[in-house]
Coordinates of C-alpha atoms in Angstrom, one line a residue:
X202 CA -1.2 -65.4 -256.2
X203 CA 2.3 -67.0 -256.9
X204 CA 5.5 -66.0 -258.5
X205 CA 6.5 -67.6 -261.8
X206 CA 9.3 -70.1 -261.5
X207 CA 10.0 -71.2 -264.7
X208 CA 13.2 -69.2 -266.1
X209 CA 11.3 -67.7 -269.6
X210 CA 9.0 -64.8 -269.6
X211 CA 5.5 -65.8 -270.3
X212 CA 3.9 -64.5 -273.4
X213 CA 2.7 -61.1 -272.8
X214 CA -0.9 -60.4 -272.4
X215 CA -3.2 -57.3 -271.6
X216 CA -3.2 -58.8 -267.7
X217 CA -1.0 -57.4 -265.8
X218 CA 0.4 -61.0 -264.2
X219 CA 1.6 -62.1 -266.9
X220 CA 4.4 -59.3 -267.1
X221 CA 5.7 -60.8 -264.3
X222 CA 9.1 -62.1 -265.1
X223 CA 11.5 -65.0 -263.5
X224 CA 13.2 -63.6 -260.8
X225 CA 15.7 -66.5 -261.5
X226 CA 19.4 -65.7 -262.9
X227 CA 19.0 -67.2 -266.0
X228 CA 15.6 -64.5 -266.7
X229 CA 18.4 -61.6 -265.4
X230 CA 21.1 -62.6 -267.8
X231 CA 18.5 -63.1 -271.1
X232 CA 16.2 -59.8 -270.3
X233 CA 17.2 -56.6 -271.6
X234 CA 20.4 -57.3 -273.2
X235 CA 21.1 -54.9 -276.4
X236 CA 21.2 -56.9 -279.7
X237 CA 24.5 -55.5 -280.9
X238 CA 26.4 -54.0 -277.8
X239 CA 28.9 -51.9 -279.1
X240 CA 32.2 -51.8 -277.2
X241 CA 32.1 -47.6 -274.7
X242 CA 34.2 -46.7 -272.1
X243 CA 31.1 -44.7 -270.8
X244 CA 27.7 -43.0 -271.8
X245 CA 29.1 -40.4 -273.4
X246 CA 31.8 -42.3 -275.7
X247 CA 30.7 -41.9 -279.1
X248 CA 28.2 -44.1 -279.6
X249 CA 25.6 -43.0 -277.0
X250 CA 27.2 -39.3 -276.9
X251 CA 24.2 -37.5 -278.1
X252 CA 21.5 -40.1 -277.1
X253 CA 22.9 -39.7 -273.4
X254 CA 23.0 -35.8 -273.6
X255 CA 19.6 -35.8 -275.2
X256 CA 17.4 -38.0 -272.6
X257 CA 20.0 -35.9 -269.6
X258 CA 18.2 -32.8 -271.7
X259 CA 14.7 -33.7 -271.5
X260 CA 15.0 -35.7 -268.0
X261 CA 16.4 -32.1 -266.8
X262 CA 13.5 -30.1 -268.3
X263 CA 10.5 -32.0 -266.8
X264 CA 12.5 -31.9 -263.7
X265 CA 13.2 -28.2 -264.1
X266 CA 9.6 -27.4 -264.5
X267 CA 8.2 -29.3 -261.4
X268 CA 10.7 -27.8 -259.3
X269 CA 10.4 -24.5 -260.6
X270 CA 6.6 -24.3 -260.2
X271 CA 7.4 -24.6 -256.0
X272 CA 8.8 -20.9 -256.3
X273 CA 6.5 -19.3 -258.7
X274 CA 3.0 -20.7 -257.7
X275 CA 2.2 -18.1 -254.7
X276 CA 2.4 -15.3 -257.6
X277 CA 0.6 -17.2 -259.9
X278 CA -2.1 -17.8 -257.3
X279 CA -2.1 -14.0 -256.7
X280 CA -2.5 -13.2 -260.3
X281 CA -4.9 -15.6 -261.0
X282 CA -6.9 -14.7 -258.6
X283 CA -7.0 -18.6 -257.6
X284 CA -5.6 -18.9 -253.9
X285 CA -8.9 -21.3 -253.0
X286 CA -7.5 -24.2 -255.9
X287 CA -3.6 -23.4 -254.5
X288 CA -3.0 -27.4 -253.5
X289 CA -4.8 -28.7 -256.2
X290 CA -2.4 -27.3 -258.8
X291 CA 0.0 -29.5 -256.8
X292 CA -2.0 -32.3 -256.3
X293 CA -3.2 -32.6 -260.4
X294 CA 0.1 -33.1 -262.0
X295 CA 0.9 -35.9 -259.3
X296 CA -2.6 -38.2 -260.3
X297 CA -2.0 -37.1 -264.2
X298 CA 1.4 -38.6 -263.9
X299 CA 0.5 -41.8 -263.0
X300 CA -2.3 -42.3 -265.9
X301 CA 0.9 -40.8 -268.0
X302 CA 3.2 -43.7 -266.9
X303 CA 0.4 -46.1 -267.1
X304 CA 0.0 -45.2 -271.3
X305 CA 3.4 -44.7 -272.3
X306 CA 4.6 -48.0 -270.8
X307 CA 1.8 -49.9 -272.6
X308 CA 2.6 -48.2 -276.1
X309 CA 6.3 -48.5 -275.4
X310 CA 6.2 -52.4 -274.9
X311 CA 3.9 -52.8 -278.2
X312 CA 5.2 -50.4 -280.3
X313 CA 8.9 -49.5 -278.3
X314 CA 9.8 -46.4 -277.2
X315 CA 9.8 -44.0 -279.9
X316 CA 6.3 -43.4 -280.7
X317 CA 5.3 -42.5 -277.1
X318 CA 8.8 -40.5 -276.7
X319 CA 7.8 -38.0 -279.6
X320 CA 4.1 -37.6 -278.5
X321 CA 4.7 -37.2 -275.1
X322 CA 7.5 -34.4 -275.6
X323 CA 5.1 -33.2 -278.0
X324 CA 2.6 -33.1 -275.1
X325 CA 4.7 -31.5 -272.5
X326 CA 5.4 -28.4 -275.0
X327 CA 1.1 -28.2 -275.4
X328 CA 0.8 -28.1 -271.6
X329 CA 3.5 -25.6 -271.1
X330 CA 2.2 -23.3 -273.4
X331 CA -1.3 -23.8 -271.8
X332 CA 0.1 -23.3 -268.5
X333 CA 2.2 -20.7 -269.7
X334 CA -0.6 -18.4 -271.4
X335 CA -3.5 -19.2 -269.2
X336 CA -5.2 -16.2 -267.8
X337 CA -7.3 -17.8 -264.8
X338 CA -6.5 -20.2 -262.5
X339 CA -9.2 -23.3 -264.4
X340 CA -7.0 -22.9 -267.5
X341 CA -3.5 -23.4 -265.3
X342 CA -4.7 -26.3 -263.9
X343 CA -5.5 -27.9 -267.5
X344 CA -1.9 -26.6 -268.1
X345 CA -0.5 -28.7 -264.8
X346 CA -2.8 -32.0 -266.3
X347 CA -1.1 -31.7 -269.6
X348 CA 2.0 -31.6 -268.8
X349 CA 2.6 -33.7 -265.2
X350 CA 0.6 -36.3 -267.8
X351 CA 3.4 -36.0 -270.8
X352 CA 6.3 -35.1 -268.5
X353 CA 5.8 -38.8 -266.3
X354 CA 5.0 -40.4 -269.6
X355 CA 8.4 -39.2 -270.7
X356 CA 10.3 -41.2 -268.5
X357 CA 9.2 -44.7 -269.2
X358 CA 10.3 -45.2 -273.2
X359 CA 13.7 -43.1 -272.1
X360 CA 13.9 -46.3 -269.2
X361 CA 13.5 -48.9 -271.8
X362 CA 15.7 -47.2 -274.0
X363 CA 18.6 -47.6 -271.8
X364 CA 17.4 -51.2 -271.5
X365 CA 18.0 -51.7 -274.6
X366 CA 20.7 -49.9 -276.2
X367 CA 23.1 -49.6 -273.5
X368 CA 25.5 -51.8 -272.4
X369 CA 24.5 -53.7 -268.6
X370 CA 27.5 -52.4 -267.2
X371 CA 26.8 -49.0 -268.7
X372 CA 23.1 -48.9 -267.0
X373 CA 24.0 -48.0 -263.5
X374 CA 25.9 -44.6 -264.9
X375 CA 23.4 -44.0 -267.6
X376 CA 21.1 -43.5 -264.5
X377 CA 23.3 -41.8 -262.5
X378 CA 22.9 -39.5 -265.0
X379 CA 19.0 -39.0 -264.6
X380 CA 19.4 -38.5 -261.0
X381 CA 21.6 -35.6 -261.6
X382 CA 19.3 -34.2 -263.8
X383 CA 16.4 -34.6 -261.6
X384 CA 19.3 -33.1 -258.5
X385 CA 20.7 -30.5 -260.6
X386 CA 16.8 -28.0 -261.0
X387 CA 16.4 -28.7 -257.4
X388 CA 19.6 -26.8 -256.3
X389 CA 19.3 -24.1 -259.3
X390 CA 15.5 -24.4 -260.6
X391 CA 13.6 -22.3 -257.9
X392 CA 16.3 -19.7 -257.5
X393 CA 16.6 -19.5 -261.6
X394 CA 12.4 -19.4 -261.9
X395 CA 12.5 -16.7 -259.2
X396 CA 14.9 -14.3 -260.9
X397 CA 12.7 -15.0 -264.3
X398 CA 9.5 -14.3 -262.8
X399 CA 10.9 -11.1 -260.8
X400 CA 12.5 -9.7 -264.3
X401 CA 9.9 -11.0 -266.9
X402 CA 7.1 -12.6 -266.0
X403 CA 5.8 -16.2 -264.4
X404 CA 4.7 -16.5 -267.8
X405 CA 8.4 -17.0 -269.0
X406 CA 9.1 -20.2 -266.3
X407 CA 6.9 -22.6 -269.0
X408 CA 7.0 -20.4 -271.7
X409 CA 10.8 -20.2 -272.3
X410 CA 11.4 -24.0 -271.5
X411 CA 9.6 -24.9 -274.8
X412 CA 12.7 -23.1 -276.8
X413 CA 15.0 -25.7 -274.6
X414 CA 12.7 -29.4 -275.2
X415 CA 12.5 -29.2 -279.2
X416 CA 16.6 -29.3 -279.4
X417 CA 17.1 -31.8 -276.5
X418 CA 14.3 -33.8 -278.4
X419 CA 16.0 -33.5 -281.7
X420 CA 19.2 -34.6 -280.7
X421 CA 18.2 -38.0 -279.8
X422 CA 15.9 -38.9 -282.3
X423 CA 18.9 -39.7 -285.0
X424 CA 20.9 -42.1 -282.7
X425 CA 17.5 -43.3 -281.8
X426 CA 16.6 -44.0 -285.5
X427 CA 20.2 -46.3 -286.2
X428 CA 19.6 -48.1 -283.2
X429 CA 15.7 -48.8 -284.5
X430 CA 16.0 -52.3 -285.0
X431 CA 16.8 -52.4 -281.1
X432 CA 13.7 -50.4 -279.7
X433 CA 11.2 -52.7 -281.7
X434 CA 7.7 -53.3 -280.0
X435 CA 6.1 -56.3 -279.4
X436 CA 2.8 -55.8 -281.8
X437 CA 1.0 -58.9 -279.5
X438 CA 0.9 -56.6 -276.3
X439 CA -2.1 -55.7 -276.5
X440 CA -3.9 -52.1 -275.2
X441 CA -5.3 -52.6 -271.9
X442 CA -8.0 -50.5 -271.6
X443 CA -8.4 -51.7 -268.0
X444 CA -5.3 -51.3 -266.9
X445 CA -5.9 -47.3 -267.5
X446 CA -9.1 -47.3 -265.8
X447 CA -7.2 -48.9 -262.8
X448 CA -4.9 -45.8 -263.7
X449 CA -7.6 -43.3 -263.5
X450 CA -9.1 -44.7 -260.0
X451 CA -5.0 -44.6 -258.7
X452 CA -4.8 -41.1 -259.7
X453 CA -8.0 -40.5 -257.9
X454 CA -7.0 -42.0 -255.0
X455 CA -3.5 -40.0 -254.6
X456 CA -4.9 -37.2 -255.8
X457 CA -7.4 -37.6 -252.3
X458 CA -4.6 -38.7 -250.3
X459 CA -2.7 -35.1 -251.8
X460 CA -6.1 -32.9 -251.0
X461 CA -7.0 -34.6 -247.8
X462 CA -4.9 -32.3 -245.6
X463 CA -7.0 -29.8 -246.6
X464 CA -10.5 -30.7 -244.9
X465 CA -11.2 -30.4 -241.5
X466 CA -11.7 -32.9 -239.0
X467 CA -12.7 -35.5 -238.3
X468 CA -13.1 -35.7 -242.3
X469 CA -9.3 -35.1 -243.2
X470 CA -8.8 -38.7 -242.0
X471 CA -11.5 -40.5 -242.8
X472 CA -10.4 -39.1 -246.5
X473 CA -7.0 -40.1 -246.3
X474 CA -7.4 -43.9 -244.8
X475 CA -10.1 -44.5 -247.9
X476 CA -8.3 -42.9 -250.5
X477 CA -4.6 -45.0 -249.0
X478 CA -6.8 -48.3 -249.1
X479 CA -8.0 -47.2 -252.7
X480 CA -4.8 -46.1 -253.9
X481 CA -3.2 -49.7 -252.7
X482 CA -5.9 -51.5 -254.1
X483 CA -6.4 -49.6 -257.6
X484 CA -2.6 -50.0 -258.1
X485 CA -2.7 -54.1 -258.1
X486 CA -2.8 -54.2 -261.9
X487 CA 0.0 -51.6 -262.1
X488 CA 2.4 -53.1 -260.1
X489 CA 4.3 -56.0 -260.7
X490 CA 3.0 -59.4 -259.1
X491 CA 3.8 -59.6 -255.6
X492 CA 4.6 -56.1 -254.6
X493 CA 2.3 -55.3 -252.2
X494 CA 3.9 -58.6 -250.6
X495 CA 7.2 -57.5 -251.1
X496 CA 8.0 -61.1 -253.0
X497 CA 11.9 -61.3 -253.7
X498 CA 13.7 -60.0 -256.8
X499 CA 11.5 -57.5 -259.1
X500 CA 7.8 -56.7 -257.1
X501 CA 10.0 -56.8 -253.8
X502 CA 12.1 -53.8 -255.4
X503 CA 9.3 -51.6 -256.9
X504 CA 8.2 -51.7 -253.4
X505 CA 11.2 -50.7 -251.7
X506 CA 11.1 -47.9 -253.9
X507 CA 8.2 -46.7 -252.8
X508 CA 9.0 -47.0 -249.4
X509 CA 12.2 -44.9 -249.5
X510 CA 10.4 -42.6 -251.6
X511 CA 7.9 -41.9 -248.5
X512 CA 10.8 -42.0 -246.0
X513 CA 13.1 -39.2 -248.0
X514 CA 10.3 -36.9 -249.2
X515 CA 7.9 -36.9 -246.3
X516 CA 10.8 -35.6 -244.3
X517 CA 11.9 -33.3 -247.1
X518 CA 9.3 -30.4 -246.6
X519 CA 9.4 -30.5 -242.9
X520 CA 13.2 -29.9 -242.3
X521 CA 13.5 -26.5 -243.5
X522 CA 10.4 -25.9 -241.7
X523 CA 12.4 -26.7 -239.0
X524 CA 15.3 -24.6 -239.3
X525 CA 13.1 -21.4 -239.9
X526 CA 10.5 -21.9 -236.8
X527 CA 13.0 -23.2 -234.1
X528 CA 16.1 -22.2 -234.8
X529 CA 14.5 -18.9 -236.7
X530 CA 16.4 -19.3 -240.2
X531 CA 16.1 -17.3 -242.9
X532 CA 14.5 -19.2 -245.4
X533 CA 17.3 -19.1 -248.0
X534 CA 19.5 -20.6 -244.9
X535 CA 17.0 -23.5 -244.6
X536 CA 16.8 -23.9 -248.0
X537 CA 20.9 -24.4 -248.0
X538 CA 20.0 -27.5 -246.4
X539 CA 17.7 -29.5 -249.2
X540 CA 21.1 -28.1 -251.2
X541 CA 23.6 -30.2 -249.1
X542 CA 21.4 -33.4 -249.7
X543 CA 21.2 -32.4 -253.5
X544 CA 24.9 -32.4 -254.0
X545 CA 25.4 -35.8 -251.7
X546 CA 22.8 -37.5 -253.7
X547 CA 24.4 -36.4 -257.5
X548 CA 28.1 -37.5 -255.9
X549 CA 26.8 -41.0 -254.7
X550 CA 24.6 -41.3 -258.1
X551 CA 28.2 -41.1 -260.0
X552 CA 30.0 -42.8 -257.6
X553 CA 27.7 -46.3 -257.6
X554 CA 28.3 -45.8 -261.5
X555 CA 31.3 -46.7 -261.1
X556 CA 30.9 -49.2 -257.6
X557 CA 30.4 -52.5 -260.7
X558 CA 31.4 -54.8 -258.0
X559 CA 28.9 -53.9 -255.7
X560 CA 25.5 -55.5 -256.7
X561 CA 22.5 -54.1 -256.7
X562 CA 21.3 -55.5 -253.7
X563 CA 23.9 -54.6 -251.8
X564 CA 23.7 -50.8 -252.7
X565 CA 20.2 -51.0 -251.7
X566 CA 21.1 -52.7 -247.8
X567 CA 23.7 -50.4 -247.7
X568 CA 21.1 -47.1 -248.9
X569 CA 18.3 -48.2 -246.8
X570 CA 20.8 -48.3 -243.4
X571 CA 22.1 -45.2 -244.2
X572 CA 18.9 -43.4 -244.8
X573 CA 17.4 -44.9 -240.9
X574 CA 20.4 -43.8 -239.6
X575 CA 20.3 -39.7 -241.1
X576 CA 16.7 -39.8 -240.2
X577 CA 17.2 -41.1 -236.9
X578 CA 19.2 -38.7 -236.1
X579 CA 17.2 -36.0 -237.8
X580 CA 14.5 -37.2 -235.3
X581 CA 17.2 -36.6 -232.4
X582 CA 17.6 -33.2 -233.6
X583 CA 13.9 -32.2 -233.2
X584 CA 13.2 -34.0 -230.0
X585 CA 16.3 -32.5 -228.1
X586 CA 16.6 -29.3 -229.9
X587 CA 20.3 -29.8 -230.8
X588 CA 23.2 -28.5 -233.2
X589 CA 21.3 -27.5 -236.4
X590 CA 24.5 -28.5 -238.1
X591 CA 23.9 -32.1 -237.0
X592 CA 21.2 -31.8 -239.0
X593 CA 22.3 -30.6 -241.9
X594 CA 25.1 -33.3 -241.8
X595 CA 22.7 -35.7 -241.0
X596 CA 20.5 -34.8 -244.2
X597 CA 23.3 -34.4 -246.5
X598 CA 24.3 -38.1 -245.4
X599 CA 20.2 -39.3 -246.0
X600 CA 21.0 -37.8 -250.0
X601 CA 24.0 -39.4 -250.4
X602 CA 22.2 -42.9 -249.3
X603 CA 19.3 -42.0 -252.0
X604 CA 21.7 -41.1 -254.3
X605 CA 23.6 -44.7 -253.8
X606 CA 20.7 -46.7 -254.1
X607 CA 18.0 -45.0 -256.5
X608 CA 19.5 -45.6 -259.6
X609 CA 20.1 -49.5 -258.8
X610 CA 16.3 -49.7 -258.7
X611 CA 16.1 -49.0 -262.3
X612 CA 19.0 -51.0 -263.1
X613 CA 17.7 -54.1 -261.1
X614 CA 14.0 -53.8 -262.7
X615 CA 15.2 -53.6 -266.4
X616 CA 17.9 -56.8 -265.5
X617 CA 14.6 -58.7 -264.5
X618 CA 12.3 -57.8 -267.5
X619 CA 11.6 -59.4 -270.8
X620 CA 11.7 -56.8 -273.4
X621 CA 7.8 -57.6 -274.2
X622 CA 7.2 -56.2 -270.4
X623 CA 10.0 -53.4 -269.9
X624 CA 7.5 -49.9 -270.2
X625 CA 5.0 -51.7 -267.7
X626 CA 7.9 -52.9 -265.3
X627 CA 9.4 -49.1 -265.8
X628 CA 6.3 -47.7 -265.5
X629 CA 5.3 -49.3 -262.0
X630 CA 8.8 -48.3 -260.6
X631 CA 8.0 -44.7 -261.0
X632 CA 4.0 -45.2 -260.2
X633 CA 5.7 -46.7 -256.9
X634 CA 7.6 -43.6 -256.4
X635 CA 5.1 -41.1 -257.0
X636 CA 2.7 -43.3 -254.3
X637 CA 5.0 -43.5 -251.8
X638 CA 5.6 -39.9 -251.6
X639 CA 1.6 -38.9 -252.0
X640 CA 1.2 -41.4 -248.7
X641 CA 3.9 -40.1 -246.7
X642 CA 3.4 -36.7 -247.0
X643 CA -0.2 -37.3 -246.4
X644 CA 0.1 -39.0 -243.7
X645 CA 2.9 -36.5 -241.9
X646 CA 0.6 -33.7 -242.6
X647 CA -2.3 -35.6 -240.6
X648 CA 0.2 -35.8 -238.0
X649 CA 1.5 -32.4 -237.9
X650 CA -2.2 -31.1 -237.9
X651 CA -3.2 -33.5 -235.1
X652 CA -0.2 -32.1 -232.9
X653 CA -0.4 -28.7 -233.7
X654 CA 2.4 -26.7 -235.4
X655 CA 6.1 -27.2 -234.3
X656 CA 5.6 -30.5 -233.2
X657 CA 8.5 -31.9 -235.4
X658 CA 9.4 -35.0 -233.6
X659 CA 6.4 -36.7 -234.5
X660 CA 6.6 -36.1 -238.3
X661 CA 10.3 -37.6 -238.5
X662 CA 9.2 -40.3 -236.3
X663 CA 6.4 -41.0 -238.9
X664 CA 9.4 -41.3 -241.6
X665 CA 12.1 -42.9 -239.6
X666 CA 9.4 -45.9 -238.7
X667 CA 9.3 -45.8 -242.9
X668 CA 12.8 -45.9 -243.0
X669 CA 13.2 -49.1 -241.1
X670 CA 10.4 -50.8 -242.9
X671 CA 12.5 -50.4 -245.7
X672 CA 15.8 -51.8 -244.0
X673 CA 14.1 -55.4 -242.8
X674 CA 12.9 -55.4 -246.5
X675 CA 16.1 -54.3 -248.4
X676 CA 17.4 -57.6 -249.0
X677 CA 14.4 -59.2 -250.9
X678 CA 15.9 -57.0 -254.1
X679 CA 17.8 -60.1 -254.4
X680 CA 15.7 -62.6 -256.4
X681 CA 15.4 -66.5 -255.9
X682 CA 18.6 -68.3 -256.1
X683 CA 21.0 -65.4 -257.2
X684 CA 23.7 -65.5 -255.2
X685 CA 24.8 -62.7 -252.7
X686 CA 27.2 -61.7 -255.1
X687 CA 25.6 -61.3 -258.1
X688 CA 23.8 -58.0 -259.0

């Protein structure tokens, strides 16, 4: 298949190639541009104040939750009686997610973002209280399904909202913004749901976020409303029915990528190479043209999402591992570590905010090096036993280089999308995301397994090889015939 070259969208269909857009300039400067952009020094001036503090809100609850659950599932496991379906209350909100996405980015571009924003909050109070009152471990899981769907959903219409309200040059802050909120739970979030479930109950983690989502929700939905004429659908997208049964078979192919650790051999591989092959093949329609090709401009950045994605995370979980079996750690100590990064990756989110001379291909060449280089010597570390605080520094230099690029995804994407196609372009950034971590994780667990326990090299060698994938590809974000210092 080819990219488009003409410099107009095409007219939007229920296949997913024709949502393609013009990676040319002219497509940038024409796609997502606000109607009536109102003259802010920043997201919070008054006319985004409480729009900007009610998507932080909800983007900080779903975020909350899925961090929280790390802390609290081993007593939930124990009081449910339901240690045997452990990883699977993991794995299910990961696959639920992306059918989520996959939805709410089709209702979003034919009816815009507000009817899929209210039902999906309204679904993530449902699957809190589900998950919240459930008194075996079959009723939790329904809990997890519920809400990983409506908490993933969530995202996409509050994406095209900022494509369409705010301001261009507002857009890389507005999402530096998000990334705090999704940085913030992970430093406070399983330390807070700890202390809750200690005092109260685990009951109380879900339970008492549902008093938190109804204000956050409220407080947008009137600067929403005066901004209606804005956030209009386009009422000839139609619903693709096949595009969320290629949905359905992705989620069922990460959510066998997830669980495939868990089998023996020689079937945990066998497992995992089918369900990578399905999961690459099944997300085609779901991704923008191109993609798995890493054609410049738009596809070639969904992918390099996914490919930092897999680099970061699948070295995540095995650092504080680490720390605690080498250097023997407490496991607050190691924990200190995923900290550092946290607070490196929220300082470079604001500071690219406010970078507007640096374009969004350039934060992503500069991201990408970075990241190699924190792995790499992550990597170092393990093989040579050396300074744990190398490591740490190390790590909290691989955050800040997330936190410098990952919002300029966002940013890039919505620049290169025709309103008609924005939920299914926002929806495939974060399907990419939520792939690339399910395959790398995967695949360093395979690893690890293979080479028996403490042999850490070989995971971050695993990511690091990621990592420099992602740095021959960095410069296709750029599309066709923008110059190198455009954004």
């Amino acid at each position: 298949m080819t990219e488009p070259t003409a410099p107009t969208p095409a007219p939007p269909s229920t296949d997913h190639e024709s949502t393609t857009v013009s990676n040319t300039p002219r497509a940038e400067a024409s796609a997502a541009a606000p109607v009536a952009p109102v003259p802010a020094s920043g997201p919070l001036s008054k006319p985004y104040r409480w729009l900007s503090i009610g998507m932080f809100s909800l983007i900080f609850l779903a975020a909350f939750e899925a961090m929280a659950v790390t802390t609290i599932m081993p007593l939930v496991a124990e009081q449910l009686d339901g240690e045997s379906l452990f990883a699977l209350a993991f794995a299910v909100p990961l696959a639920a997610g992306i059918i989520g996405m996959v939805i709410a980015g089709n209702w979003t571009d034919r009816s815009g973002p507000l009817p899929s924003l209210l039902v999906s909050a309204a679904l993530f109070v449902v699957g809190l209280v589900i998950a919240g009152t459930a008194v075996n471990m079959e009723v939790f899981i329904v809990g997890r399904f519920v809400h990983g769907l409506s908490g993933a959903a969530v995202i996409v219409p509050l994406y095209v909202i900022v494509g369409r309200v705010y301001p261009a040059d507002l857009r890389a802050r507005v999402f530096a913004g998000f990334a705090a909120a999704w940085v913030i739970p992970s430093i406070i979030g399983p330390a807070l749901a700890g202390v809750v479930a200690e005092t109260i109950s685990w009951h109380w983690v879900f339970l008492g976020v549902i008093a938190l989502v109804v204000p956050a929700a409220a407080m947008m939905l009137p600067p929403v409303l005066r901004v209606r004429d804005q956030v209009q659908g386009d009422p000839s997208v139609e619903w693709s029915i096949s595009r969320v049964g290629w949905a359905v078979l992705t989620a069922a192919a990460a959510l066998g990528v997830s669980l495939s650790k868990e089998l023996g051999d020689p079937w945990r591989w066998v497992v995992a190479i089918a369900a990578i092959a399905l999961a690459a093949f099944a997300a085609r329609p779901l991704l923008p043209q191109g993609t798995l090709r890493a054609a410049r401009g738009m596809p070639a950045t969904v992918l390099l999402k996914l490919i930092v994605a897999g680099a970061f995370f699948g070295s995540e979980i095995y650092l504080p591992y680490l720390f605690i079996e080498r250097y023997e750690f407490s496991p607050s100590l190691a924990g200190a570590v995923l900290t550092g990064a946290g607070v490196s990756w929220a300082v470079a989110s604001w500071l690219q905010g406010r970078l507007t001379r640096v374009s969004n291909t350039q934060a992503v060449v500069i991201g990408t090096i970075l990241l190699a280089i924190s792995l790499a010597v992550v990597l170092v570390v393990a093989l040579f036993t050396l300074a744990p605080a190398i490591a740490f520094t190390a790590w909290t230099l691989a955050g800040g280089a997330m936190g410098f690029m990952y919002p300029r995804f966002s940013v890039a994407v919505l620049a290169l999308s025709p309103v008609s196609a924005q939920g299914f372009n926002s929806a495939a950034l974060t399907i990419s995301e939520s792939l690339g971590a399910a395959i790398a994780l995967a695949v360093t667990a395979l690893v690890s397994s293979a080479l028996g326990s403490g042999m850490f090299a070989a995971d971050f060698a695993v990511t690091v090889a990621i990592a420099l994938v992602a740095v021959l590809l960095a410069s296709r974000v750029r599309p066709l015939g923008e110059g190198s210092t455009a954004s």
